[in-house]
Coordinates of C-alpha atoms and ligand atoms in Angstrom, one line a residue:
M1 CA -19.4 2.8 -22.0
S2 CA -18.7 0.2 -19.3
A3 CA -17.1 1.2 -16.0
G4 CA -13.7 0.8 -17.7
K5 CA -11.6 3.2 -19.6
F6 CA -12.6 5.5 -22.5
E7 CA -11.0 4.4 -25.7
Y8 CA -8.5 7.0 -26.9
A9 CA -6.5 7.0 -30.1
P10 CA -2.8 7.2 -29.2
A11 CA -1.5 10.8 -29.0
P12 CA 2.3 10.5 -28.9
E13 CA 4.4 13.5 -28.5
S14 CA 7.1 13.7 -31.2
R15 CA 10.6 12.9 -30.3
S16 CA 12.0 14.8 -33.2
V17 CA 12.3 18.0 -31.1
V18 CA 15.1 16.3 -29.1
D19 CA 18.6 16.3 -30.6
L20 CA 20.3 13.5 -28.7
R21 CA 24.1 13.1 -29.0
S22 CA 25.5 9.6 -28.9
S23 CA 27.8 10.5 -26.1
Y24 CA 28.2 13.3 -23.5
G25 CA 31.3 14.7 -21.8
L26 CA 31.4 16.5 -18.5
F27 CA 30.4 20.2 -18.3
V28 CA 33.3 21.9 -16.6
G29 CA 34.5 25.5 -16.9
G30 CA 31.8 26.3 -19.4
E31 CA 32.7 23.5 -21.9
F32 CA 32.0 19.9 -22.5
V33 CA 35.2 18.0 -21.7
P34 CA 36.3 14.4 -21.8
T35 CA 37.0 12.6 -18.6
A36 CA 40.5 12.6 -17.1
D37 CA 40.1 9.4 -15.1
G38 CA 36.6 8.1 -15.4
R39 CA 34.6 5.8 -17.7
M40 CA 31.5 5.9 -19.8
F41 CA 28.1 4.4 -18.9
K42 CA 24.8 4.1 -20.8
T43 CA 21.5 5.8 -19.9
V44 CA 18.3 4.0 -21.1
S45 CA 14.7 4.8 -21.5
P46 CA 12.9 2.9 -18.7
A47 CA 9.8 2.5 -20.9
T48 CA 11.6 0.6 -23.6
E49 CA 15.1 -0.2 -22.3
E50 CA 16.5 1.5 -25.5
V51 CA 19.9 3.0 -25.0
L52 CA 19.6 6.8 -25.3
A53 CA 23.2 7.9 -25.0
E54 CA 26.6 7.3 -23.4
V55 CA 27.4 9.5 -20.4
T56 CA 30.6 10.0 -18.5
E57 CA 31.2 8.6 -15.1
A58 CA 33.3 11.3 -13.5
G59 CA 36.3 10.2 -11.4
T60 CA 37.9 12.0 -8.5
E61 CA 40.3 13.9 -10.8
D62 CA 37.3 15.1 -12.8
V63 CA 35.5 16.2 -9.7
D64 CA 38.6 18.1 -8.6
R65 CA 38.7 19.9 -11.9
A66 CA 35.1 20.9 -11.6
V67 CA 35.5 22.2 -8.0
R68 CA 38.5 24.2 -9.1
A69 CA 36.6 25.7 -12.0
A70 CA 33.8 26.6 -9.6
R71 CA 36.3 28.2 -7.2
T72 CA 37.9 30.3 -9.9
A73 CA 34.5 31.5 -11.2
F74 CA 33.5 32.3 -7.6
D75 CA 36.6 34.3 -6.8
S76 CA 37.0 36.1 -10.1
V77 CA 33.5 36.7 -11.5
W78 CA 30.4 35.5 -9.8
G79 CA 31.1 36.3 -6.2
P80 CA 32.1 39.9 -7.0
M81 CA 29.3 40.5 -9.5
S82 CA 26.4 42.7 -8.4
G83 CA 23.2 41.0 -7.5
R84 CA 21.5 42.9 -10.2
D85 CA 23.7 41.5 -12.9
R86 CA 23.5 38.0 -11.5
G87 CA 19.7 38.3 -11.6
K88 CA 19.9 39.1 -15.3
F89 CA 21.6 35.8 -16.0
L90 CA 19.0 33.9 -13.9
F91 CA 16.2 35.6 -15.8
R92 CA 17.9 34.7 -19.1
I93 CA 18.2 31.0 -18.0
A94 CA 14.5 31.0 -16.9
R95 CA 13.4 32.3 -20.3
L96 CA 15.6 29.8 -22.1
I97 CA 14.0 27.0 -20.1
Q98 CA 10.6 28.3 -21.2
E99 CA 11.7 28.6 -24.8
R100 CA 13.1 25.1 -24.9
A101 CA 10.3 23.7 -22.7
R102 CA 9.0 21.1 -25.2
E103 CA 12.5 19.8 -25.8
L104 CA 13.2 19.5 -22.1
A105 CA 9.8 17.8 -21.4
V106 CA 10.3 15.2 -24.1
L107 CA 13.9 14.5 -23.0
E108 CA 12.8 14.2 -19.3
S109 CA 10.0 11.8 -20.2
L110 CA 12.4 9.7 -22.4
D111 CA 15.1 9.4 -19.7
N112 CA 13.0 9.2 -16.6
G113 CA 9.8 7.4 -17.8
K114 CA 7.4 10.0 -16.4
P115 CA 4.3 10.9 -18.4
I116 CA 4.7 13.8 -20.9
R117 CA 1.7 15.4 -19.3
E118 CA 3.6 15.8 -16.1
S119 CA 7.0 16.8 -17.5
R120 CA 5.2 19.3 -19.8
D121 CA 2.8 20.7 -17.2
V122 CA 4.6 20.4 -13.9
D123 CA 8.4 19.7 -14.0
I124 CA 9.5 22.1 -16.7
P125 CA 7.2 25.0 -15.9
L126 CA 8.1 24.7 -12.2
A127 CA 11.8 24.6 -13.0
A128 CA 11.5 27.8 -15.0
A129 CA 9.4 29.3 -12.2
H130 CA 12.2 28.6 -9.7
F131 CA 14.8 30.5 -11.8
F132 CA 12.3 33.4 -12.3
Y133 CA 11.6 33.5 -8.5
Y134 CA 15.2 33.4 -7.4
A135 CA 16.3 35.8 -10.1
G136 CA 14.0 38.3 -8.3
W137 CA 15.9 37.8 -5.1
A138 CA 19.4 38.3 -6.5
D139 CA 19.4 42.1 -6.0
K140 CA 17.3 42.1 -2.8
L141 CA 19.3 39.8 -0.5
E142 CA 20.0 42.5 2.1
Y143 CA 16.2 42.7 2.6
A144 CA 15.7 38.9 3.0
G145 CA 16.2 39.0 6.8
F146 CA 19.7 37.5 6.9
G147 CA 21.6 40.6 7.9
A148 CA 22.4 43.8 6.2
D149 CA 25.2 42.4 4.1
P150 CA 24.7 38.7 3.5
R151 CA 27.6 37.0 1.7
P152 CA 27.6 33.9 -0.5
V153 CA 29.0 30.7 1.0
G154 CA 31.3 29.8 -1.9
V155 CA 31.3 26.5 -3.9
A156 CA 28.2 24.4 -3.5
G157 CA 28.4 20.6 -4.1
Q158 CA 24.9 19.4 -5.1
V159 CA 23.7 15.8 -5.5
I160 CA 20.2 15.1 -6.8
P161 CA 18.0 12.1 -7.4
W162 CA 16.2 10.7 -10.4
N163 CA 12.5 11.4 -9.6
F164 CA 12.4 15.1 -10.8
P165 CA 15.7 15.5 -12.6
L166 CA 15.4 19.0 -14.0
L167 CA 13.2 20.3 -11.2
M168 CA 15.6 19.2 -8.5
L169 CA 18.4 20.8 -10.4
A170 CA 16.4 24.1 -10.4
W171 CA 15.7 23.8 -6.7
K172 CA 19.4 23.5 -6.1
I173 CA 21.0 25.8 -8.7
A174 CA 18.6 28.7 -8.7
P175 CA 19.0 29.8 -5.1
A176 CA 22.7 29.0 -5.0
L177 CA 23.4 31.2 -8.0
A178 CA 21.1 34.0 -6.9
C179 CA 23.1 34.3 -3.6
G180 CA 26.4 34.5 -5.5
N181 CA 27.7 30.9 -5.1
T182 CA 29.0 28.7 -7.8
V183 CA 28.0 25.0 -8.1
V184 CA 29.2 21.5 -9.0
L185 CA 26.1 19.4 -9.5
K186 CA 25.7 15.6 -10.0
P187 CA 22.5 14.4 -11.5
A188 CA 21.4 10.8 -10.8
E189 CA 23.0 8.0 -12.7
T190 CA 19.7 7.0 -14.4
T191 CA 18.6 10.5 -15.4
P192 CA 21.5 12.7 -16.5
L193 CA 20.2 14.0 -19.8
T194 CA 18.2 17.1 -18.9
A195 CA 21.0 18.3 -16.7
L196 CA 23.3 18.1 -19.7
L197 CA 20.8 20.0 -21.8
F198 CA 20.7 22.6 -19.0
A199 CA 24.5 22.9 -19.4
E200 CA 23.9 23.8 -23.0
I201 CA 21.3 26.4 -21.8
C202 CA 24.0 27.9 -19.5
Q203 CA 26.3 28.2 -22.6
Q204 CA 23.4 29.8 -24.6
A205 CA 22.8 32.3 -21.7
D206 CA 26.5 33.2 -21.8
L207 CA 26.8 32.3 -18.1
P208 CA 30.4 32.9 -17.1
P209 CA 32.5 29.7 -17.4
G210 CA 32.7 27.7 -14.1
V211 CA 29.6 29.1 -12.4
V212 CA 27.7 25.9 -13.2
N213 CA 29.6 22.6 -13.5
I214 CA 27.7 19.4 -14.2
V215 CA 29.5 16.1 -13.5
T216 CA 27.7 12.9 -14.3
G217 CA 28.3 9.6 -12.6
A218 CA 27.1 7.2 -9.9
G219 CA 27.2 7.2 -6.1
A220 CA 31.0 7.3 -6.0
T221 CA 31.0 10.6 -8.0
G222 CA 28.5 12.0 -5.5
Q223 CA 30.7 10.9 -2.7
A224 CA 33.8 12.6 -4.3
I225 CA 31.9 15.9 -4.5
V226 CA 30.7 15.6 -0.9
E227 CA 34.2 14.8 0.4
H228 CA 36.1 17.4 -1.7
E229 CA 37.7 19.9 0.7
G230 CA 37.1 22.7 -1.8
V231 CA 33.4 22.4 -1.4
D232 CA 31.9 24.9 1.2
K233 CA 28.3 23.7 1.2
V234 CA 26.7 20.3 0.4
A235 CA 23.1 20.1 -0.7
F236 CA 21.6 16.6 -1.1
T237 CA 18.3 15.2 -2.0
G238 CA 17.8 11.4 -2.0
S239 CA 17.5 8.5 0.3
T240 CA 17.7 8.8 4.1
E241 CA 20.4 6.1 4.2
V242 CA 22.8 8.1 1.9
G243 CA 21.7 11.3 3.6
K244 CA 22.9 9.9 7.0
A245 CA 26.3 8.9 5.4
I246 CA 26.7 12.4 4.0
A247 CA 25.9 14.0 7.4
R248 CA 28.6 11.7 9.0
S249 CA 31.2 12.6 6.3
V250 CA 30.7 16.4 6.6
A251 CA 30.5 16.4 10.5
G252 CA 33.4 18.3 12.0
T253 CA 34.3 20.0 8.7
H254 CA 33.7 23.6 7.6
K255 CA 31.0 22.5 5.3
L256 CA 27.4 23.6 5.6
V257 CA 24.8 20.9 4.7
T258 CA 21.1 20.7 3.8
L259 CA 19.5 17.3 3.4
E260 CA 16.1 16.6 1.8
L261 CA 15.4 12.9 2.4
G262 CA 12.6 10.3 2.4
G263 CA 9.0 10.4 3.5
K264 CA 6.0 8.3 4.4
A265 CA 3.3 10.9 4.3
A266 CA -0.2 10.4 5.8
N267 CA -3.1 11.6 3.7
V268 CA -6.0 11.9 6.2
V269 CA -9.6 11.7 4.9
F270 CA -12.3 12.7 7.4
D271 CA -15.9 11.7 6.9
D272 CA -17.1 15.2 6.1
A273 CA -14.6 15.6 3.2
P274 CA -15.9 16.0 -0.3
L275 CA -15.2 12.4 -1.2
D276 CA -14.8 12.7 -5.0
Q277 CA -12.3 15.4 -4.6
A278 CA -10.6 13.5 -1.8
V279 CA -10.3 10.5 -4.2
E280 CA -8.7 12.7 -6.8
G281 CA -6.3 13.9 -4.1
I282 CA -5.5 10.3 -3.0
V283 CA -4.7 9.4 -6.6
N284 CA -2.6 12.5 -7.2
G285 CA -0.9 11.9 -3.9
I286 CA 0.4 8.4 -4.6
F287 CA 0.2 7.8 -8.4
F288 CA 1.7 11.2 -9.6
N289 CA 5.1 10.5 -11.0
Q290 CA 4.6 6.7 -10.4
G291 CA 4.8 7.4 -6.7
H292 CA 8.5 8.3 -7.1
V293 CA 7.9 11.4 -4.9
C294 CA 9.5 11.9 -1.5
C295 CA 6.4 13.7 -0.2
A296 CA 4.0 11.1 -1.8
G297 CA 0.8 10.4 0.2
S298 CA 1.8 6.8 0.6
R299 CA -0.2 6.2 3.8
L300 CA -3.9 6.7 3.4
L301 CA -5.8 7.2 6.7
V302 CA -9.5 7.0 6.2
Q303 CA -12.1 7.7 8.9
E304 CA -13.7 4.3 9.6
N305 CA -17.4 5.3 8.8
V306 CA -16.5 6.3 5.2
Y307 CA -13.9 3.6 4.6
D308 CA -16.1 1.3 2.4
E309 CA -17.3 4.3 0.3
V310 CA -13.8 5.7 -0.2
L311 CA -12.3 2.4 -1.1
D312 CA -15.1 1.7 -3.6
R313 CA -14.7 5.1 -5.3
L314 CA -10.9 4.8 -5.2
K315 CA -10.9 1.5 -6.9
R316 CA -13.3 2.7 -9.6
R317 CA -11.1 5.7 -10.2
M318 CA -7.9 3.6 -10.3
A319 CA -9.5 1.4 -12.9
T320 CA -9.5 4.4 -15.3
L321 CA -5.8 5.2 -14.9
R322 CA -4.0 4.8 -18.2
V323 CA -0.6 3.2 -17.7
G324 CA 1.9 3.1 -20.6
D325 CA 4.0 5.0 -23.1
P326 CA 5.3 8.1 -21.2
L327 CA 5.3 10.1 -24.5
D328 CA 1.6 9.5 -25.1
K329 CA -0.4 12.6 -23.9
N330 CA -3.2 10.4 -22.6
T331 CA -0.9 8.5 -20.2
D332 CA -1.5 9.0 -16.5
V333 CA 1.1 6.6 -15.1
G334 CA 4.4 6.0 -16.8
A335 CA 7.4 3.6 -16.4
I336 CA 9.2 2.8 -13.2
N337 CA 12.6 4.6 -13.4
S338 CA 14.9 1.6 -13.3
A339 CA 15.1 -2.2 -13.0
E340 CA 16.6 -1.7 -9.5
Q341 CA 13.7 0.5 -8.3
L342 CA 11.2 -2.0 -9.8
R343 CA 12.8 -4.8 -7.8
R344 CA 12.6 -2.7 -4.7
I345 CA 8.9 -2.0 -5.2
A346 CA 8.1 -5.6 -6.0
T347 CA 10.0 -6.9 -3.0
L348 CA 8.3 -4.5 -0.5
S349 CA 4.9 -5.4 -2.1
E350 CA 5.6 -9.1 -1.6
V351 CA 6.5 -8.3 2.0
G352 CA 3.1 -6.6 2.4
E353 CA 1.3 -9.7 1.3
A354 CA 3.5 -12.0 3.4
E355 CA 2.7 -9.8 6.4
G356 CA -1.1 -10.4 5.8
A357 CA -2.2 -7.2 4.0
E358 CA -4.6 -7.5 1.1
R359 CA -3.3 -6.5 -2.3
W360 CA -5.4 -5.0 -5.1
S361 CA -4.0 -3.7 -8.4
A362 CA -5.8 -1.7 -11.0
P363 CA -6.6 -3.9 -14.0
C364 CA -4.3 -2.7 -16.8
E365 CA -2.1 -4.2 -19.4
L366 CA 1.6 -3.5 -18.9
P367 CA 3.9 -3.3 -21.8
D368 CA 6.2 -6.2 -22.5
R369 CA 9.5 -4.3 -22.5
G370 CA 10.6 -1.7 -19.9
Y371 CA 10.0 -1.4 -16.2
W372 CA 6.3 -1.3 -15.1
F373 CA 4.2 -1.7 -12.0
A374 CA 0.4 -1.5 -11.9
P375 CA -1.1 1.1 -9.5
T376 CA -1.6 -0.9 -6.3
I377 CA -3.3 -0.6 -2.9
F378 CA -3.0 -2.6 0.2
T379 CA -5.8 -2.8 2.7
G380 CA -5.9 -4.4 6.2
V381 CA -2.6 -2.6 6.8
T382 CA -1.5 -2.0 10.4
Q383 CA 1.1 0.4 11.7
A384 CA 3.5 -2.5 12.3
H385 CA 3.6 -3.5 8.7
R386 CA 6.8 -2.7 6.8
I387 CA 4.6 -1.2 3.9
A388 CA 3.2 1.3 6.5
R389 CA 6.7 2.3 7.8
E390 CA 9.2 2.1 4.9
E391 CA 9.3 4.4 1.8
I392 CA 8.3 2.2 -1.2
F393 CA 8.9 5.0 -3.7
G394 CA 6.5 3.5 -6.2
P395 CA 2.8 3.4 -7.1
V396 CA 1.8 1.5 -3.9
L397 CA -0.7 2.9 -1.3
S398 CA -1.1 1.5 2.2
V399 CA -4.6 2.1 3.6
L400 CA -5.3 2.4 7.3
T401 CA -8.3 3.6 9.3
F402 CA -9.0 5.8 12.3
R403 CA -12.0 6.8 14.4
T404 CA -11.2 10.1 16.0
P405 CA -9.1 13.2 15.1
A406 CA -6.7 12.4 17.9
E407 CA -6.2 8.9 16.6
A408 CA -5.6 10.3 13.1
V409 CA -2.8 12.5 14.5
E410 CA -1.2 9.8 16.5
K411 CA -1.1 7.4 13.5
A412 CA 0.0 10.1 11.0
N413 CA 2.9 11.1 13.3
N414 CA 3.9 7.5 14.0
T415 CA 6.8 7.4 11.5
P416 CA 10.5 8.2 11.5
Y417 CA 9.8 10.7 8.7
G418 CA 8.0 14.0 8.6
L419 CA 8.1 15.6 5.1
S420 CA 4.5 16.2 4.3
A421 CA 0.8 15.4 5.1
G422 CA -2.6 15.9 3.7
V423 CA -5.9 16.7 5.4
W424 CA -9.3 16.3 3.7
T425 CA -12.3 17.9 5.6
E426 CA -14.9 20.5 5.1
K427 CA -14.1 22.2 8.5
G428 CA -11.5 25.0 8.4
S429 CA -11.1 24.7 12.2
R430 CA -10.2 21.0 11.9
I431 CA -7.6 21.8 9.2
L432 CA -5.9 24.2 11.6
W433 CA -6.2 21.8 14.5
M434 CA -4.6 19.1 12.5
A435 CA -1.9 21.3 10.9
D436 CA -0.9 22.3 14.4
R437 CA -0.3 18.7 15.5
L438 CA 1.1 17.0 12.4
R439 CA 4.9 16.8 12.5
A440 CA 5.4 17.4 8.8
G441 CA 7.2 20.2 6.9
V442 CA 4.3 20.7 4.6
V443 CA 0.6 20.1 5.4
W444 CA -1.8 20.3 2.4
A445 CA -5.4 21.0 3.0
N446 CA -7.9 19.6 0.5
T447 CA -5.2 19.2 -2.0
F448 CA -1.9 17.3 -2.4
N449 CA 1.4 17.5 -4.1
R450 CA 1.2 21.2 -4.8
F451 CA 4.5 23.0 -5.3
D452 CA 5.4 26.6 -5.6
P453 CA 8.8 28.3 -5.7
T454 CA 7.7 30.9 -3.1
S455 CA 6.8 28.2 -0.5
P456 CA 9.5 26.5 1.6
F457 CA 9.8 22.7 1.6
G458 CA 11.6 20.4 3.9
G459 CA 11.4 17.8 6.6
Y460 CA 11.2 17.0 10.3
K461 CA 13.0 14.0 11.9
E462 CA 14.6 11.6 9.4
S463 CA 13.2 13.5 6.4
G464 CA 16.2 15.8 6.7
H465 CA 17.0 19.3 7.7
G466 CA 17.1 22.7 6.1
R467 CA 14.5 24.2 3.8
E468 CA 14.4 24.7 0.1
G469 CA 12.2 27.2 -1.8
G470 CA 10.9 30.6 -0.8
R471 CA 12.8 33.1 1.3
H472 CA 13.8 30.3 3.6
G473 CA 15.7 28.6 0.7
L474 CA 18.1 31.5 0.6
A475 CA 19.4 30.8 4.1
A476 CA 21.3 27.7 3.1
Y477 CA 23.3 29.7 0.6
L478 CA 24.2 32.7 2.6
R479 CA 26.6 33.6 5.4
A480 CA 25.1 36.3 7.5
G481 CA 26.7 39.7 7.3
N482 CA 25.6 40.3 10.8
P483 CA 25.1 37.1 12.8
K484 CA 22.8 38.7 15.4
E485 CA 20.3 39.7 12.7
A486 CA 20.6 36.3 11.1
A487 CA 19.7 34.6 14.3
R488 CA 16.5 36.7 14.6
A489 CA 15.5 36.0 11.0
Ligands
NDP501 P1 20.2 7.6 -3.5 O1 20.1 8.4 -2.2 O2 21.3 6.6 -3.5 O3 20.5 8.6 -4.7 C1 20.4 10.0 -4.6 C2 21.7 10.7 -5.3 O4 22.8 10.5 -4.4 C3 22.0 10.1 -6.6 O5 22.6 11.1 -7.4 C4 23.1 9.1 -6.2 O6 23.9 8.7 -7.3 C5 23.9 9.8 -5.2 N1 24.6 9.0 -4.2 C6 24.5 7.7 -4.0 N2 25.4 7.3 -3.0 C7 26.0 8.4 -2.7 C8 27.1 8.7 -1.7 N3 27.6 7.8 -0.9 N4 27.5 10.0 -1.6 C9 27.0 11.0 -2.3 N5 26.1 10.8 -3.2 C10 25.6 9.5 -3.4 O7 18.8 7.0 -3.9 P2 18.6 5.8 -4.9 O8 18.5 6.3 -6.3 O9 19.5 4.7 -4.7 O10 17.2 5.3 -4.4 C11 17.1 4.4 -3.3 C12 15.8 4.7 -2.5 O11 15.9 6.0 -2.0 C13 14.6 4.8 -3.3 O12 14.0 3.5 -3.5 C14 13.7 5.7 -2.5 O13 13.1 5.0 -1.5 C15 14.7 6.6 -1.9 N6 14.8 7.9 -2.6 C16 14.2 9.0 -2.1 C17 14.3 10.2 -2.7 C18 13.6 11.4 -2.1 O14 13.6 12.4 -2.7 N7 13.2 11.2 -0.9 C19 14.9 10.4 -4.0 C20 15.5 9.2 -4.5 C21 15.5 8.0 -3.8 P3 23.3 7.5 -8.2 O15 22.2 8.0 -9.0 O16 24.4 7.1 -9.1 O17 22.9 6.4 -7.3

């Protein structure tokens, strides 16, 4: 074999497990209903541009109906229900996600473009794990450290992005429901289908009508949810720009808000790191999910004396990445989620070249149809370059160097963001020294992009505020029974 790829026969996952409808209504009050004042739009497979289904673009009247359904369910059923009984519903949902995992994984890969290996092995199992984890909390909230008698907030309005559609839904819905809130959730315009299948799962679980409402649509639908006065809490994941607009719109209202926004994480490789493992971590850090990851390790900081060796190994590894059909089980890197996102990635990459950085892309054949971008690295990047400062949200890595640990910290923290960071070194003491100084919500040591429902996740600075996951993730969905105890928690 040459230095290139092994030849594999195609190993496509079957689509037959997915039963796509030609069009979808809104999920309000436990039923799929037609729009009162909205329109329809199409959702496509980004790998082929094939239209998958027609979906409803909810208008303000639809959003109002969904918020009212959520309020009724909160007042009459879900709020008064014992935590033990709420927990049973969450366990049931978790088990149904597991039972229908293959269907969900195929649908996610079709609608989002991510490799089936990732939707099957990461997104869907983690989504189920979030429901299992928060199901366990539902009857133990008084021991969570938020007062003796913590109360739900009420109706949560939740707006999520397209990069991990079902997983972000689980991050939002599982803790909200466990704490006794009801929800109105809007999936992203380009990836609504697994949220609609989740609505069917809610029906299958006999979840009381109105506890979960799914309204599809674009930015205006999200805005209508955020601005609705019947919403008590807003939870948003997406771009920093929209996050800032949401913070402005809820300022001065009764609404609580958590924001999980962008990132430009540093992945720091010291000269004593196990380099082969570090290269795997670099690849996982930036090419997992096509780099559509808010905590992606998009800035590689390499200690200068191992720079040549790391770059050499990284390029060799990148040349083996298999880019193509998301439903093929051999695929490592799938399609870019939308034409718009592809344009954004291409534009910022052109800016990188124009600013003098050197571009190298993995040799690979890209399919003719659909939205594709070859895994790419930029070397000769300085901190002033836009590709070192702005979130590209694609398979594009900016490589910088450093000499001393202090310089690594200074460069890593030189960003308006602070969501995550990675450190690669053999020395435990250095890991702790770095973790103390890195201004990032998550610091991974000798690994990257690891997620677990028990572990809190969230940002510093412009990466947002509030935490999701773990015990901390409950705080956003509870009003303290005893404020003094809550302050100490
Ligand atoms: P957005 O922030 O626009 O989208 C996130 C969600 O918010 C979507 O459901 C979106 O709807 C909705 N939305 C858009 N405008 C509003 C509004 N005014 N009020 C309430 N909700 C709104 O991200 P984009 O999809 O436009 O991506 C743009 C860039 O953002 C990406 O290139 C990437 O850099 C970054 N991004 C970062 C993410 C992260 O997790 N850090 C996630 C997604 C994007 P709709 O889908 O219809 O636009």
